[in-house]
Amino acid sequence: GAGVSQTPSNKVTEKGKYVELRCDPISGHTALYWYRQSLGQGPEFLIYFQGTGAADDSGLPNDRFFAVRPEGSVSTLKIQRTERGDSAVYLCASSSRGGILAGELFFGEGSRLTVL
Amino acid sequence: QQQVKQSPQSLIVQKGGISIINCAYENTAFDYFPWYQQFPGKGPALLIAIRPDVSEKKEGRFTISFNKSAKQFSLHIMDSQPGDSATYFCAASWGGNKLVFGAGTILRVKS
């Protein structure tokens, strides 16, 4: 596809359940970012991949959150034992450059997670 | 700890007017300052960006003014149009690894 694709667009789950959110970046983009956006707030950094490795995971709030990018393209954000406070829009972005210049981040439309 | 402080939270401007949104930062290591525009249900999209070696950058109706000594930068939207109604985020990065975003400004342009 031409842009960053995120699935599902909406996910409703119950407290304590496990969820996976998928991001398909723009083809050829080596840098991939996950952000979380709560209602009325700016995007909050979670984790950044350069290729297959997590270059910076300092934004992950706790060990219930984990992300992978095994082949350097598609990434999955995994949340264990979901809590109501995890409810937010999870945004994925990709960039053709990373490490030296953030350059332009291209964002997907997000996955809206609601934890009941 | 909010690294980039943005104001106002919301703004209403008449069509044809000038919209001004301000941001302040503390980290002097920041070396890239973009503004992103977000429409409801969409992801943020880059609008315009500046680096600290220049004081102003203009692209069409959008201008960034940058004051390094005051650690402030602002977005000016000239001749504001109803289609400019959106949420605007300032952001900053250092070392090029990640962006930190302000809390956002909801702009409404009245026709």
PDB file of C-alpha atoms in Angstrom:
ATOM      1  CA  GLY A   1       0.000   0.000   0.000  1.00  0.00           C
ATOM      2  CA  ALA A   2       0.959   3.619  -0.339  1.00  0.00           C
ATOM      3  CA  GLY A   3       0.692   4.533   3.319  1.00  0.00           C
ATOM      4  CA  VAL A   4       1.146   3.062   6.775  1.00  0.00           C
ATOM      5  CA  SER A   5      -1.522   0.462   7.429  1.00  0.00           C
ATOM      6  CA  GLN A   6      -2.725  -0.448  10.908  1.00  0.00           C
ATOM      7  CA  THR A   7      -5.050  -3.250  11.939  1.00  0.00           C
ATOM      8  CA  PRO A   8      -7.445  -3.537  13.552  1.00  0.00           C
ATOM      9  CA  SER A   9      -8.798  -0.015  13.340  1.00  0.00           C
ATOM     10  CA  ASN A  10     -10.893  -0.686  16.425  1.00  0.00           C
ATOM     11  CA  LYS A  11     -10.451  -3.229  19.187  1.00  0.00           C
ATOM     12  CA  VAL A  12     -12.691  -3.655  22.196  1.00  0.00           C
ATOM     13  CA  THR A  13     -11.489  -6.063  24.843  1.00  0.00           C
ATOM     14  CA  GLU A  14     -12.079  -6.928  28.454  1.00  0.00           C
ATOM     15  CA  LYS A  15      -9.762  -6.116  31.307  1.00  0.00           C
ATOM     16  CA  GLY A  16      -7.110  -8.777  31.692  1.00  0.00           C
ATOM     17  CA  LYS A  17      -7.162  -9.941  28.075  1.00  0.00           C
ATOM     18  CA  TYR A  18      -4.242 -10.019  25.628  1.00  0.00           C
ATOM     19  CA  VAL A  19      -4.246  -7.897  22.465  1.00  0.00           C
ATOM     20  CA  GLU A  20      -2.070  -7.561  19.398  1.00  0.00           C
ATOM     21  CA  LEU A  21      -1.966  -4.523  17.159  1.00  0.00           C
ATOM     22  CA  ARG A  22      -0.357  -4.738  13.744  1.00  0.00           C
ATOM     23  CA  CYS A  23       1.492  -2.129  11.701  1.00  0.00           C
ATOM     24  CA  ASP A  24       2.510  -2.417   8.068  1.00  0.00           C
ATOM     25  CA  PRO A  25       4.891   0.459   7.260  1.00  0.00           C
ATOM     26  CA  ILE A  26       5.568   2.149   3.969  1.00  0.00           C
ATOM     27  CA  SER A  27       7.612  -0.155   1.799  1.00  0.00           C
ATOM     28  CA  GLY A  28      11.321   0.466   2.157  1.00  0.00           C
ATOM     29  CA  HIS A  29      11.067   2.488   5.362  1.00  0.00           C
ATOM     30  CA  THR A  30      13.646   1.203   7.795  1.00  0.00           C
ATOM     31  CA  ALA A  31      12.503   3.133  10.863  1.00  0.00           C
ATOM     32  CA  LEU A  32       9.237   2.261  12.612  1.00  0.00           C
ATOM     33  CA  TYR A  33       7.702   3.942  15.637  1.00  0.00           C
ATOM     34  CA  TRP A  34       4.834   3.207  17.979  1.00  0.00           C
ATOM     35  CA  TYR A  35       3.073   6.031  19.763  1.00  0.00           C
ATOM     36  CA  ARG A  36       0.070   6.110  22.061  1.00  0.00           C
ATOM     37  CA  GLN A  37      -2.443   8.943  21.939  1.00  0.00           C
ATOM     38  CA  SER A  38      -4.937   9.439  24.731  1.00  0.00           C
ATOM     39  CA  LEU A  39      -8.013  11.597  24.259  1.00  0.00           C
ATOM     40  CA  GLY A  40      -7.079  15.255  24.030  1.00  0.00           C
ATOM     41  CA  GLN A  41      -3.340  14.596  24.240  1.00  0.00           C
ATOM     42  CA  GLY A  42      -0.408  14.547  21.891  1.00  0.00           C
ATOM     43  CA  PRO A  43       1.159  11.283  20.750  1.00  0.00           C
ATOM     44  CA  GLU A  44       3.333   9.697  23.425  1.00  0.00           C
ATOM     45  CA  PHE A  45       6.426   7.781  22.285  1.00  0.00           C
ATOM     46  CA  LEU A  46       6.509   4.060  23.077  1.00  0.00           C
ATOM     47  CA  ILE A  47       9.204   2.349  21.003  1.00  0.00           C
ATOM     48  CA  TYR A  48      11.359   2.833  17.917  1.00  0.00           C
ATOM     49  CA  PHE A  49      12.749   0.171  15.591  1.00  0.00           C
ATOM     50  CA  GLN A  50      15.605   0.568  13.173  1.00  0.00           C
ATOM     51  CA  GLY A  51      15.376  -2.525  11.025  1.00  0.00           C
ATOM     52  CA  THR A  52      14.576  -5.552  13.175  1.00  0.00           C
ATOM     53  CA  GLY A  53      15.969  -4.255  16.425  1.00  0.00           C
ATOM     54  CA  ALA A  54      14.392  -1.982  18.998  1.00  0.00           C
ATOM     55  CA  ALA A  55      16.686   1.042  19.033  1.00  0.00           C
ATOM     56  CA  ASP A  56      14.801   2.754  21.837  1.00  0.00           C
ATOM     57  CA  ASP A  57      12.063   1.200  23.976  1.00  0.00           C
ATOM     58  CA  SER A  58      12.228   3.760  26.757  1.00  0.00           C
ATOM     59  CA  GLY A  59       8.608   4.774  26.284  1.00  0.00           C
ATOM     60  CA  LEU A  60       7.041   1.390  26.994  1.00  0.00           C
ATOM     61  CA  PRO A  61       5.112   2.002  30.228  1.00  0.00           C
ATOM     62  CA  ASN A  62       5.729  -1.414  31.821  1.00  0.00           C
ATOM     63  CA  ASP A  63       6.504  -5.043  31.053  1.00  0.00           C
ATOM     64  CA  ARG A  64       2.964  -5.741  29.895  1.00  0.00           C
ATOM     65  CA  PHE A  65       3.848  -3.954  26.669  1.00  0.00           C
ATOM     66  CA  PHE A  66       6.081  -5.580  24.074  1.00  0.00           C
ATOM     67  CA  ALA A  67       6.697  -5.009  20.379  1.00  0.00           C
ATOM     68  CA  VAL A  68       8.428  -7.007  17.675  1.00  0.00           C
ATOM     69  CA  ARG A  69       9.519  -6.474  14.105  1.00  0.00           C
ATOM     70  CA  PRO A  70      11.038  -9.853  13.156  1.00  0.00           C
ATOM     71  CA  GLU A  71      11.704  -9.237   9.467  1.00  0.00           C
ATOM     72  CA  GLY A  72      12.284  -5.505   9.537  1.00  0.00           C
ATOM     73  CA  SER A  73       8.935  -4.657   8.000  1.00  0.00           C
ATOM     74  CA  VAL A  74       5.639  -5.447   9.764  1.00  0.00           C
ATOM     75  CA  SER A  75       5.552  -4.790  13.495  1.00  0.00           C
ATOM     76  CA  THR A  76       3.229  -6.052  16.196  1.00  0.00           C
ATOM     77  CA  LEU A  77       2.556  -4.297  19.474  1.00  0.00           C
ATOM     78  CA  LYS A  78       1.515  -6.769  22.148  1.00  0.00           C
ATOM     79  CA  ILE A  79      -0.259  -5.854  25.365  1.00  0.00           C
ATOM     80  CA  GLN A  80      -0.730  -8.444  28.085  1.00  0.00           C
ATOM     81  CA  ARG A  81      -3.257  -8.322  30.934  1.00  0.00           C
ATOM     82  CA  THR A  82      -4.886  -5.200  29.562  1.00  0.00           C
ATOM     83  CA  GLU A  83      -6.059  -2.524  31.970  1.00  0.00           C
ATOM     84  CA  ARG A  84      -8.679   0.175  31.506  1.00  0.00           C
ATOM     85  CA  GLY A  85      -5.884   2.751  31.488  1.00  0.00           C
ATOM     86  CA  ASP A  86      -4.496   1.173  28.320  1.00  0.00           C
ATOM     87  CA  SER A  87      -7.477   2.529  26.380  1.00  0.00           C
ATOM     88  CA  ALA A  88      -6.111   4.901  23.731  1.00  0.00           C
ATOM     89  CA  VAL A  89      -5.346   5.189  20.046  1.00  0.00           C
ATOM     90  CA  TYR A  90      -2.121   3.394  19.197  1.00  0.00           C
ATOM     91  CA  LEU A  91      -0.366   5.066  16.307  1.00  0.00           C
ATOM     92  CA  CYS A  92       2.320   3.572  14.142  1.00  0.00           C
ATOM     93  CA  ALA A  93       4.661   5.671  12.014  1.00  0.00           C
ATOM     94  CA  SER A  94       7.476   4.920   9.637  1.00  0.00           C
ATOM     95  CA  SER A  95      10.328   6.943   8.259  1.00  0.00           C
ATOM     96  CA  SER A  96      12.876   6.499   5.535  1.00  0.00           C
ATOM     97  CA  ARG A  97      15.562   7.808   7.837  1.00  0.00           C
ATOM     98  CA  GLY A  98      16.337   7.231  11.456  1.00  0.00           C
ATOM     99  CA  GLY A  99      19.168   7.426  13.945  1.00  0.00           C
ATOM    100  CA  ILE A 100      20.697  10.591  12.566  1.00  0.00           C
ATOM    101  CA  LEU A 101      17.710  12.534  11.359  1.00  0.00           C
ATOM    102  CA  ALA A 102      14.132  11.750  12.379  1.00  0.00           C
ATOM    103  CA  GLY A 103      12.970  13.390   9.204  1.00  0.00           C
ATOM    104  CA  GLU A 104       9.302  13.105   8.409  1.00  0.00           C
ATOM    105  CA  LEU A 105       7.265  10.506  10.215  1.00  0.00           C
ATOM    106  CA  PHE A 106       4.396   9.048   8.196  1.00  0.00           C
ATOM    107  CA  PHE A 107       1.609   8.008  10.532  1.00  0.00           C
ATOM    108  CA  GLY A 108      -1.101   5.433  10.079  1.00  0.00           C
ATOM    109  CA  GLU A 109      -4.670   6.108  11.124  1.00  0.00           C
ATOM    110  CA  GLY A 110      -4.207   4.252  14.367  1.00  0.00           C
ATOM    111  CA  SER A 111      -5.784   1.370  16.230  1.00  0.00           C
ATOM    112  CA  ARG A 112      -8.332   2.480  18.789  1.00  0.00           C
ATOM    113  CA  LEU A 113      -8.163   0.184  21.816  1.00  0.00           C
ATOM    114  CA  THR A 114     -10.962   0.170  24.350  1.00  0.00           C
ATOM    115  CA  VAL A 115     -10.563  -1.898  27.489  1.00  0.00           C
ATOM    116  CA  LEU A 116     -13.833  -2.496  29.321  1.00  0.00           C
TER     117      LEU A 116
ATOM    118  CA  GLN B   1       7.322  15.521  32.439  1.00  0.00           C
ATOM    119  CA  GLN B   2       6.140  17.445  29.435  1.00  0.00           C
ATOM    120  CA  GLN B   3       9.155  18.342  27.321  1.00  0.00           C
ATOM    121  CA  VAL B   4       7.282  20.581  24.895  1.00  0.00           C
ATOM    122  CA  LYS B   5       4.624  22.926  26.227  1.00  0.00           C
ATOM    123  CA  GLN B   6       2.011  24.097  23.747  1.00  0.00           C
ATOM    124  CA  SER B   7      -0.560  26.881  23.939  1.00  0.00           C
ATOM    125  CA  PRO B   8      -3.382  27.651  23.576  1.00  0.00           C
ATOM    126  CA  GLN B   9      -5.360  24.435  24.027  1.00  0.00           C
ATOM    127  CA  SER B  10      -7.977  25.693  21.600  1.00  0.00           C
ATOM    128  CA  LEU B  11      -8.327  28.580  19.212  1.00  0.00           C
ATOM    129  CA  ILE B  12     -11.164  30.068  17.192  1.00  0.00           C
ATOM    130  CA  VAL B  13     -10.281  32.305  14.262  1.00  0.00           C
ATOM    131  CA  GLN B  14     -12.379  34.017  11.639  1.00  0.00           C
ATOM    132  CA  LYS B  15     -11.869  33.005   8.032  1.00  0.00           C
ATOM    133  CA  GLY B  16      -9.065  35.081   6.571  1.00  0.00           C
ATOM    134  CA  GLY B  17      -7.508  35.746   9.964  1.00  0.00           C
ATOM    135  CA  ILE B  18      -4.143  34.724  11.358  1.00  0.00           C
ATOM    136  CA  SER B  19      -3.870  31.674  13.615  1.00  0.00           C
ATOM    137  CA  ILE B  20      -0.927  31.621  16.025  1.00  0.00           C
ATOM    138  CA  ILE B  21       0.098  28.629  18.113  1.00  0.00           C
ATOM    139  CA  ASN B  22       3.051  28.702  20.480  1.00  0.00           C
ATOM    140  CA  CYS B  23       5.424  26.118  21.885  1.00  0.00           C
ATOM    141  CA  ALA B  24       8.184  26.274  24.469  1.00  0.00           C
ATOM    142  CA  TYR B  25      10.869  23.753  25.295  1.00  0.00           C
ATOM    143  CA  GLU B  26      13.603  23.264  27.880  1.00  0.00           C
ATOM    144  CA  ASN B  27      15.974  20.741  26.346  1.00  0.00           C
ATOM    145  CA  THR B  28      18.655  22.692  24.472  1.00  0.00           C
ATOM    146  CA  ALA B  29      19.736  19.484  22.740  1.00  0.00           C
ATOM    147  CA  PHE B  30      16.626  19.551  20.557  1.00  0.00           C
ATOM    148  CA  ASP B  31      17.676  20.044  16.936  1.00  0.00           C
ATOM    149  CA  TYR B  32      14.524  19.566  14.891  1.00  0.00           C
ATOM    150  CA  PHE B  33      11.146  21.230  15.396  1.00  0.00           C
ATOM    151  CA  PRO B  34       8.212  20.073  13.247  1.00  0.00           C
ATOM    152  CA  TRP B  35       4.545  20.904  13.318  1.00  0.00           C
ATOM    153  CA  TYR B  36       2.010  18.172  12.645  1.00  0.00           C
ATOM    154  CA  GLN B  37      -1.628  18.549  11.622  1.00  0.00           C
ATOM    155  CA  GLN B  38      -4.235  15.973  12.593  1.00  0.00           C
ATOM    156  CA  PHE B  39      -7.817  15.637  11.358  1.00  0.00           C
ATOM    157  CA  PRO B  40     -10.366  13.567  13.289  1.00  0.00           C
ATOM    158  CA  GLY B  41      -9.878   9.844  12.756  1.00  0.00           C
ATOM    159  CA  LYS B  42      -6.570  10.323  10.971  1.00  0.00           C
ATOM    160  CA  GLY B  43      -2.960  10.123  11.975  1.00  0.00           C
ATOM    161  CA  PRO B  44      -0.853  13.283  12.313  1.00  0.00           C
ATOM    162  CA  ALA B  45       0.742  14.554   9.107  1.00  0.00           C
ATOM    163  CA  LEU B  46       3.819  16.740   8.809  1.00  0.00           C
ATOM    164  CA  LEU B  47       2.971  20.341   7.994  1.00  0.00           C
ATOM    165  CA  ILE B  48       6.254  22.218   8.233  1.00  0.00           C
ATOM    166  CA  ALA B  49       9.530  21.874  10.132  1.00  0.00           C
ATOM    167  CA  ILE B  50      12.531  23.977  11.129  1.00  0.00           C
ATOM    168  CA  ARG B  51      16.045  23.461  12.451  1.00  0.00           C
ATOM    169  CA  PRO B  52      17.601  25.849  14.989  1.00  0.00           C
ATOM    170  CA  ASP B  53      20.059  27.401  12.558  1.00  0.00           C
ATOM    171  CA  VAL B  54      17.309  29.549  11.023  1.00  0.00           C
ATOM    172  CA  SER B  55      14.823  31.915  12.685  1.00  0.00           C
ATOM    173  CA  GLU B  56      11.960  31.570  10.252  1.00  0.00           C
ATOM    174  CA  LYS B  57      10.650  29.213   7.607  1.00  0.00           C
ATOM    175  CA  LYS B  58       7.712  29.851   5.337  1.00  0.00           C
ATOM    176  CA  GLU B  59       5.769  27.410   3.174  1.00  0.00           C
ATOM    177  CA  GLY B  60       2.724  28.891   1.526  1.00  0.00           C
ATOM    178  CA  ARG B  61       0.378  30.198   4.225  1.00  0.00           C
ATOM    179  CA  PHE B  62       2.307  28.458   7.008  1.00  0.00           C
ATOM    180  CA  THR B  63       5.274  30.030   8.809  1.00  0.00           C
ATOM    181  CA  ILE B  64       7.407  28.812  11.703  1.00  0.00           C
ATOM    182  CA  SER B  65       9.111  31.455  13.801  1.00  0.00           C
ATOM    183  CA  PHE B  66      11.951  30.179  15.973  1.00  0.00           C
ATOM    184  CA  ASN B  67      13.552  31.989  18.933  1.00  0.00           C
ATOM    185  CA  LYS B  68      16.530  29.972  20.101  1.00  0.00           C
ATOM    186  CA  SER B  69      17.441  32.219  23.036  1.00  0.00           C
ATOM    187  CA  ALA B  70      13.889  32.110  24.401  1.00  0.00           C
ATOM    188  CA  LYS B  71      13.527  28.409  23.566  1.00  0.00           C
ATOM    189  CA  GLN B  72      10.240  29.064  21.850  1.00  0.00           C
ATOM    190  CA  PHE B  73       8.787  28.474  18.430  1.00  0.00           C
ATOM    191  CA  SER B  74       5.443  29.254  16.904  1.00  0.00           C
ATOM    192  CA  LEU B  75       3.240  28.401  13.963  1.00  0.00           C
ATOM    193  CA  HIS B  76       1.492  31.164  12.058  1.00  0.00           C
ATOM    194  CA  ILE B  77      -1.300  30.319   9.631  1.00  0.00           C
ATOM    195  CA  MET B  78      -2.041  33.266   7.384  1.00  0.00           C
ATOM    196  CA  ASP B  79      -5.433  33.733   5.683  1.00  0.00           C
ATOM    197  CA  SER B  80      -6.888  30.902   7.768  1.00  0.00           C
ATOM    198  CA  GLN B  81      -9.495  28.786   6.001  1.00  0.00           C
ATOM    199  CA  PRO B  82     -12.240  26.478   7.310  1.00  0.00           C
ATOM    200  CA  GLY B  83     -10.280  23.565   5.844  1.00  0.00           C
ATOM    201  CA  ASP B  84      -7.466  24.411   8.271  1.00  0.00           C
ATOM    202  CA  SER B  85      -9.716  23.388  11.176  1.00  0.00           C
ATOM    203  CA  ALA B  86      -7.791  20.547  12.815  1.00  0.00           C
ATOM    204  CA  THR B  87      -5.592  19.759  15.787  1.00  0.00           C
ATOM    205  CA  TYR B  88      -2.023  21.021  15.547  1.00  0.00           C
ATOM    206  CA  PHE B  89       0.910  19.542  17.415  1.00  0.00           C
ATOM    207  CA  CYS B  90       4.340  20.993  17.844  1.00  0.00           C
ATOM    208  CA  ALA B  91       7.121  18.501  18.359  1.00  0.00           C
ATOM    209  CA  ALA B  92      10.845  18.312  18.884  1.00  0.00           C
ATOM    210  CA  SER B  93      13.596  15.760  18.568  1.00  0.00           C
ATOM    211  CA  TRP B  94      17.270  15.385  19.341  1.00  0.00           C
ATOM    212  CA  GLY B  95      19.677  12.958  17.794  1.00  0.00           C
ATOM    213  CA  GLY B  96      17.008  12.082  15.260  1.00  0.00           C
ATOM    214  CA  ASN B  97      15.654   9.052  17.074  1.00  0.00           C
ATOM    215  CA  LYS B  98      12.190  10.081  18.189  1.00  0.00           C
ATOM    216  CA  LEU B  99       9.791  12.981  18.373  1.00  0.00           C
ATOM    217  CA  VAL B 100       8.237  14.328  21.546  1.00  0.00           C
ATOM    218  CA  PHE B 101       4.926  16.060  20.997  1.00  0.00           C
ATOM    219  CA  GLY B 102       3.086  18.910  22.640  1.00  0.00           C
ATOM    220  CA  ALA B 103      -0.447  18.401  23.944  1.00  0.00           C
ATOM    221  CA  GLY B 104      -2.057  19.898  20.853  1.00  0.00           C
ATOM    222  CA  THR B 105      -4.145  22.908  19.866  1.00  0.00           C
ATOM    223  CA  ILE B 106      -7.627  22.497  18.455  1.00  0.00           C
ATOM    224  CA  LEU B 107      -8.105  25.125  15.771  1.00  0.00           C
ATOM    225  CA  ARG B 108     -11.510  26.079  14.480  1.00  0.00           C
ATOM    226  CA  VAL B 109     -11.789  28.529  11.604  1.00  0.00           C
ATOM    227  CA  LYS B 110     -15.221  30.106  11.364  1.00  0.00           C
ATOM    228  CA  SER B 111     -16.543  30.865   7.900  1.00  0.00           C
TER     229      SER B 111
END
